[in-house]
Coordinates of C-alpha atoms and ligand atoms in Angstrom, one line a residue:
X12 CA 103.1 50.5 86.3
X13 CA 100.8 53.5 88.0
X14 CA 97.7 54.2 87.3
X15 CA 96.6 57.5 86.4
X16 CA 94.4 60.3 87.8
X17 CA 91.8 62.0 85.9
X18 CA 90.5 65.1 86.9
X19 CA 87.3 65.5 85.7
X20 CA 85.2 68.3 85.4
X21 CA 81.5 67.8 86.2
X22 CA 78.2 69.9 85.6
X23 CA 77.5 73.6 87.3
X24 CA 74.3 72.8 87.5
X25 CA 72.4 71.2 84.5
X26 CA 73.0 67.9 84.6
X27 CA 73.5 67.1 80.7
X28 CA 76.4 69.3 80.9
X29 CA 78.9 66.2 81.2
X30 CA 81.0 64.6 78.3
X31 CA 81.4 61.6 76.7
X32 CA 84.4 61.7 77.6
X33 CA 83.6 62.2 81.8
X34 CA 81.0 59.7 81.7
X35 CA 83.6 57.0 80.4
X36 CA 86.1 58.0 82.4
X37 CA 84.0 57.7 85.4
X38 CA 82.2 54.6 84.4
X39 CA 86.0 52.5 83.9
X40 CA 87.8 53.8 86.8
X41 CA 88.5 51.8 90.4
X42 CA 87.7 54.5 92.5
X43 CA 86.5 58.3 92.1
X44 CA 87.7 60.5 95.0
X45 CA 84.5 63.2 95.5
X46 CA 84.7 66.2 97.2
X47 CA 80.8 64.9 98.9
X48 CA 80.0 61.7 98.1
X49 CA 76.9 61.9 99.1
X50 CA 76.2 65.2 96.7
X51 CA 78.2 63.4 93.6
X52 CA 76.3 60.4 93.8
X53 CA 72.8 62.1 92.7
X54 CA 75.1 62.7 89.2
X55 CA 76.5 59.5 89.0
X56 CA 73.4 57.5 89.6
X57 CA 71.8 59.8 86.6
X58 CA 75.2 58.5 84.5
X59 CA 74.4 54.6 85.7
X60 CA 78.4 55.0 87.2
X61 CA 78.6 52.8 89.9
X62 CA 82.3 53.1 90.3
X63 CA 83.8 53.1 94.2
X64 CA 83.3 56.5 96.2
X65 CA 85.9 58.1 98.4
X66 CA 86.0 61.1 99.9
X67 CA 88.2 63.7 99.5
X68 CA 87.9 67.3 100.5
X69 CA 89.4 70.0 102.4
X70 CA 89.5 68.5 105.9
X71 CA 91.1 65.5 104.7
X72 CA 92.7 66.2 101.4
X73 CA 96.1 66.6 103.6
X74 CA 95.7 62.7 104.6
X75 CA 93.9 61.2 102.1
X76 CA 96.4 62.5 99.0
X77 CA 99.1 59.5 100.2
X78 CA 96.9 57.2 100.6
X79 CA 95.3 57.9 97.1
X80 CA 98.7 58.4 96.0
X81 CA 98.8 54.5 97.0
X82 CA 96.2 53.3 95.4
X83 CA 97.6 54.9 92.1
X84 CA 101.2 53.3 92.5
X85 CA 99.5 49.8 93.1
X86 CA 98.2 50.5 89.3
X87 CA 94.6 51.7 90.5
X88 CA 93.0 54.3 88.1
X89 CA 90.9 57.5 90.0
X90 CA 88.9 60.1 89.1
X91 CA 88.9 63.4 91.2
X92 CA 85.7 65.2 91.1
X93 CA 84.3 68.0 92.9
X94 CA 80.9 69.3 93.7
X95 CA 80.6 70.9 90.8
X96 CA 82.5 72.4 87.7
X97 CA 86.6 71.7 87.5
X98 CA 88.1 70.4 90.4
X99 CA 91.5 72.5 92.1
X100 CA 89.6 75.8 90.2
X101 CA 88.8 77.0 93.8
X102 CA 88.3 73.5 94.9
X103 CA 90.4 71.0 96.5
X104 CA 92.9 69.0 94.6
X105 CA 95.8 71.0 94.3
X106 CA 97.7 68.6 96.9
X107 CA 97.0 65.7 95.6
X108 CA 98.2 66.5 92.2
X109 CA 101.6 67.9 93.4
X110 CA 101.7 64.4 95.3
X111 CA 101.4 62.6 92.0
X112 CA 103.9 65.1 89.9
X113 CA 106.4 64.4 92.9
X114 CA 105.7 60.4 92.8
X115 CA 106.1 60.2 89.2
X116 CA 102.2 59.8 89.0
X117 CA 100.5 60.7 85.0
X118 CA 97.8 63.3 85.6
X119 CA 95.5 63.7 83.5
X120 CA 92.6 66.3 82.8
X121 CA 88.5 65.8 81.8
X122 CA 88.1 68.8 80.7
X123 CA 84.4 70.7 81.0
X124 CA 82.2 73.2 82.6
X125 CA 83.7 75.9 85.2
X126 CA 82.0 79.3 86.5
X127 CA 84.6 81.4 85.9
X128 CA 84.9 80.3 82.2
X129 CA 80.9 80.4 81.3
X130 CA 80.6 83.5 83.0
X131 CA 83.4 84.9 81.3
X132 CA 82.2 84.0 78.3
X133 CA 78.5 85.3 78.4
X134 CA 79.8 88.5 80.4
X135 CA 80.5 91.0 77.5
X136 CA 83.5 92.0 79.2
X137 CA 86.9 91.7 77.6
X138 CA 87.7 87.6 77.8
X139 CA 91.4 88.3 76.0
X140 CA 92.6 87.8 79.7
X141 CA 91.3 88.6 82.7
X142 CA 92.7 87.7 86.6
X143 CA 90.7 85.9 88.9
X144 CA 90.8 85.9 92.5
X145 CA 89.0 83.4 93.7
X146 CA 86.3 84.1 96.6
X147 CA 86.3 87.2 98.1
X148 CA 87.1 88.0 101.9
X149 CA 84.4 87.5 103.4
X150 CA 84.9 90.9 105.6
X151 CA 84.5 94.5 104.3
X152 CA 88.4 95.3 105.8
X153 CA 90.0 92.6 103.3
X154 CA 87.4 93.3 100.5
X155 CA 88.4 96.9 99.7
X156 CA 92.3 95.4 100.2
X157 CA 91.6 93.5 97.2
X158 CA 89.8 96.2 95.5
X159 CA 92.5 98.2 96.1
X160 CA 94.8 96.2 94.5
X161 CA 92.9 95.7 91.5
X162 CA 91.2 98.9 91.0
X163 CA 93.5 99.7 88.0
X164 CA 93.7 96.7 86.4
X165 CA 93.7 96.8 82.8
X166 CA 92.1 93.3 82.5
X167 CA 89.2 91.9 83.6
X168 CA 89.0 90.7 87.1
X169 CA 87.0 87.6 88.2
X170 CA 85.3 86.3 91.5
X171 CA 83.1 83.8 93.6
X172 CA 80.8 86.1 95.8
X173 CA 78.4 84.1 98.2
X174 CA 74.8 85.8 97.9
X175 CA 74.4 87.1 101.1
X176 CA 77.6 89.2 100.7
X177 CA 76.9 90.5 97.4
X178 CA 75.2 93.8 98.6
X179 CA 78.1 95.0 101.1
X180 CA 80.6 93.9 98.0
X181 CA 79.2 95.9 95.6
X182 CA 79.1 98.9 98.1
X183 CA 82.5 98.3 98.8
X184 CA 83.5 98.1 95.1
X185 CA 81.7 101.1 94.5
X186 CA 83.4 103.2 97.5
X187 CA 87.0 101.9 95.7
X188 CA 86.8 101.7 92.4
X189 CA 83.7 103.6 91.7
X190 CA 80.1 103.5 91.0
X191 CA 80.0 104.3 87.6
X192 CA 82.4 101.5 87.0
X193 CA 81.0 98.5 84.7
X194 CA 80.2 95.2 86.2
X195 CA 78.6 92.1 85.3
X196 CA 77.2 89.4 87.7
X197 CA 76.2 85.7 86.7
X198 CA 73.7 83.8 88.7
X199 CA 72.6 80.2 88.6
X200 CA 74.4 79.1 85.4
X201 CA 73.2 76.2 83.6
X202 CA 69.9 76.4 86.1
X203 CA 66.6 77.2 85.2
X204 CA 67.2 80.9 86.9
X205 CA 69.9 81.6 84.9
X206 CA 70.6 85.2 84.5
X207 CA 73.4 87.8 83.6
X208 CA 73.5 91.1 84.8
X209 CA 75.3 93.7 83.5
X210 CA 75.3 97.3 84.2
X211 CA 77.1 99.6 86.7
X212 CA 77.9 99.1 90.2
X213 CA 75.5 101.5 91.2
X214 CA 73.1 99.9 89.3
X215 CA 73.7 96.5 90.3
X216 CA 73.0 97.6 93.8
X217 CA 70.1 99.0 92.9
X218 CA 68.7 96.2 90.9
X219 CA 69.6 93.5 93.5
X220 CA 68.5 95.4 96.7
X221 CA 65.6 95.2 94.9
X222 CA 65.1 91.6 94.3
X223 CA 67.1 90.2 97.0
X224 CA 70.0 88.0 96.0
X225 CA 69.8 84.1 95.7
X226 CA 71.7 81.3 94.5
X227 CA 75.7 81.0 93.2
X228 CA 77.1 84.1 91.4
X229 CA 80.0 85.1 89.5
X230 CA 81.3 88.4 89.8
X231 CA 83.1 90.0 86.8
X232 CA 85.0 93.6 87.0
X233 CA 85.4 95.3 83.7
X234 CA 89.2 96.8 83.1
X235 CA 90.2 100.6 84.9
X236 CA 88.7 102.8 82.3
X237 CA 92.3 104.0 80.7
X238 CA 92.3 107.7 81.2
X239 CA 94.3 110.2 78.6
X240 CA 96.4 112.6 80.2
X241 CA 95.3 116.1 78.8
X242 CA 97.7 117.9 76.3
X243 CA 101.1 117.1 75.1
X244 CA 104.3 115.9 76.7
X245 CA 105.9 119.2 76.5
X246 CA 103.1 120.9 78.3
X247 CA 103.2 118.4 81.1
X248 CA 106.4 118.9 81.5
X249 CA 106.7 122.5 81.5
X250 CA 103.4 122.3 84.0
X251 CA 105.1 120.3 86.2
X252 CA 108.5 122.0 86.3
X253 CA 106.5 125.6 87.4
X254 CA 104.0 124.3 89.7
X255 CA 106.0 121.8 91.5
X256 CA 109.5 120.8 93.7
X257 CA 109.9 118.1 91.4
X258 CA 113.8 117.5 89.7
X259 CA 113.8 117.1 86.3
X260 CA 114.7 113.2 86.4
X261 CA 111.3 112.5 88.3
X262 CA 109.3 114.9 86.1
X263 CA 110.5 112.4 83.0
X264 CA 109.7 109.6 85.2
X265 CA 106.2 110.7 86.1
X266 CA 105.7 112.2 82.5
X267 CA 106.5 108.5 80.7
X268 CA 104.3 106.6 83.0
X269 CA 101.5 109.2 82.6
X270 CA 101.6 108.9 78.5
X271 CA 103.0 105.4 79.0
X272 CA 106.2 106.4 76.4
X273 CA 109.3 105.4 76.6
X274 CA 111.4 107.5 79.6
X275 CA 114.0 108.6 77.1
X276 CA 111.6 110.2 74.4
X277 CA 110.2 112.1 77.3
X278 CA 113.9 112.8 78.6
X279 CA 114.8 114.5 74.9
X280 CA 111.6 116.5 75.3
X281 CA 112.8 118.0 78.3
X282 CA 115.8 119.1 77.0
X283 CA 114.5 122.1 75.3
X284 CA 113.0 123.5 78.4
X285 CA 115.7 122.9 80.3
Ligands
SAM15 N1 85.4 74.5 90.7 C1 84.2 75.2 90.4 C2 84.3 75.6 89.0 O1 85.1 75.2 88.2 O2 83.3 76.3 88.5 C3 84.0 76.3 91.4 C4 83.9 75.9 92.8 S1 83.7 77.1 93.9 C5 83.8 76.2 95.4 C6 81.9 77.4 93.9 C7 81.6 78.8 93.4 O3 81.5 78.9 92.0 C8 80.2 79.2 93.9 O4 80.2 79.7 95.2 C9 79.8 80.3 92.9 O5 80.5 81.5 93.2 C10 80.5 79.7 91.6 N2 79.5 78.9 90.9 C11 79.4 77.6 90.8 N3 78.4 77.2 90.1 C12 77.8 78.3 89.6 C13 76.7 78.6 88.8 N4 75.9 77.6 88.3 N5 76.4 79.9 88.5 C14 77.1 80.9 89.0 N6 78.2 80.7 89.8 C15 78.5 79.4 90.1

């Protein structure tokens, strides 16, 4: 028989942010496999858990997932835990738990605290989905790539920013997809300098040039403001057939993506003015 790998979510910052559950977990298992042993131990010595430590990180997540994989069909039981929040959530793990699913390996999760989710969550944005996309580039060229893609999305769109970066983010978020546009940045969440801001981009960079930025953030993008085309169908149409080269096939197109109708209510439109 395997054992089984439990991937457990750990505090974001305040320690008592752990389950029952976690603290079990990590208490009866052979070995945890920590992303810095070093780092998790400070939390596991406040939890009594004197459990085995391995490493296991980005370096040498490649190498150590068979030989954890290993350890699991010999019937060992691990825990997988990252520096903080839900492990594989822009953490390592990922490869190791595709190793198990090929090897036949149960998988199981700890659930508990993550950034994106408490941010989320506090933001006042729209939480009835949202896309994250993990950190941002770190450079201004692959920033407003990403902007660019997202600028009209109609959800809400998540990220990591380091602190140092945030100013020339903002600036480039504001330079894409406006500086009136809504935003909302958590900082040190579950800390004693907890704080959620929430405002425009323009005022974000106003408020945080001021204080200087410090700490872990979470950056959350409200949805592209959904702007109403002006008048009615027919208008449009009739607009577009006088003041441009257009054929009547790509005015319908253009017209039932603008009012976001079907193609062929807008198509039957067009047939009177035809
Ligand atoms: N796996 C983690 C999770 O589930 O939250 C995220 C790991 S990622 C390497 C670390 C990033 O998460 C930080 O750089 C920061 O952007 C965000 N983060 C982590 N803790 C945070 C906190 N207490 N407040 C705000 N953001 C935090």
């Amino acid at each position: 028989m395997s054992g089984t790998l439990y991937v457990v979510a750990t505090p974001i910052g305040n320690l008592e942010d752990m389950t029952y559950r976690a603290v079990r977990i990590l208490q009866e298992v052979d070995l945890i496999a920590a992303e810095d042993t070093r780092h998790s131990r400070k939390l596991l010595n406040h939890y009594a858990i004197d459990s085995a430590l391995i490493s296991y990180h980005e370096h040498n997540e490649e190498f150590r997932s068979p030989q954890l994989i290993a350890k699991l069909q010999a019937g060992q039981s691990i825990a997988l835990i990252s520096d903080a929040g839900t492990p594989c959530i822009a953490d390592p793990g990922y490869r190791l738990i595709s190793y198990c699913r090929q090897e036949g390996v149960l998988v199981v999760a700890v659930p508990g605290p993550s950034a994106i989710v408490a941010a989320l969550s506090i933001s006042g944005l729209p939480t009835d989905a949202f896309h994250f996309v993990g950190f941002l580039p770190a450079k201004t060229h692959g920033r407003c790539q990403l902007f660019e893609l997202v600028k009209n999305e109609q959800q809400t769109v998540v990220c990591y920013e380091a602190p140092h970066r945030l100013i020339s983010s903002l600036n480039d978020i504001g330079e894409i997809c406006g500086m009136d546009r809504p935003i909302a940045i958590a900082r040190e969440l579950t800390k004693r300098h907890e704080e959620l801001f929430s405002g425009t981009v323009a005022e974000a960079l106003e408020y945080f040039g001021q204080s200087g930025v410090k700490g872990e953030l979470v950056m959350l993008l409200s949805p592209a403001p959904v702007r109403q085309p002006e008048g009615t169908v027919k208008d449009t149409l009739s607009r577009l057939r006088e003041e441009t080269d257009l054929s009547w096939k790509e005015i319908v197109k253009q017209v039932a993506k603008e009012f976001g109708v079907p193609g062929s209510d807008v198509y039957k439109e067009s047939l009177d003015l035809r």
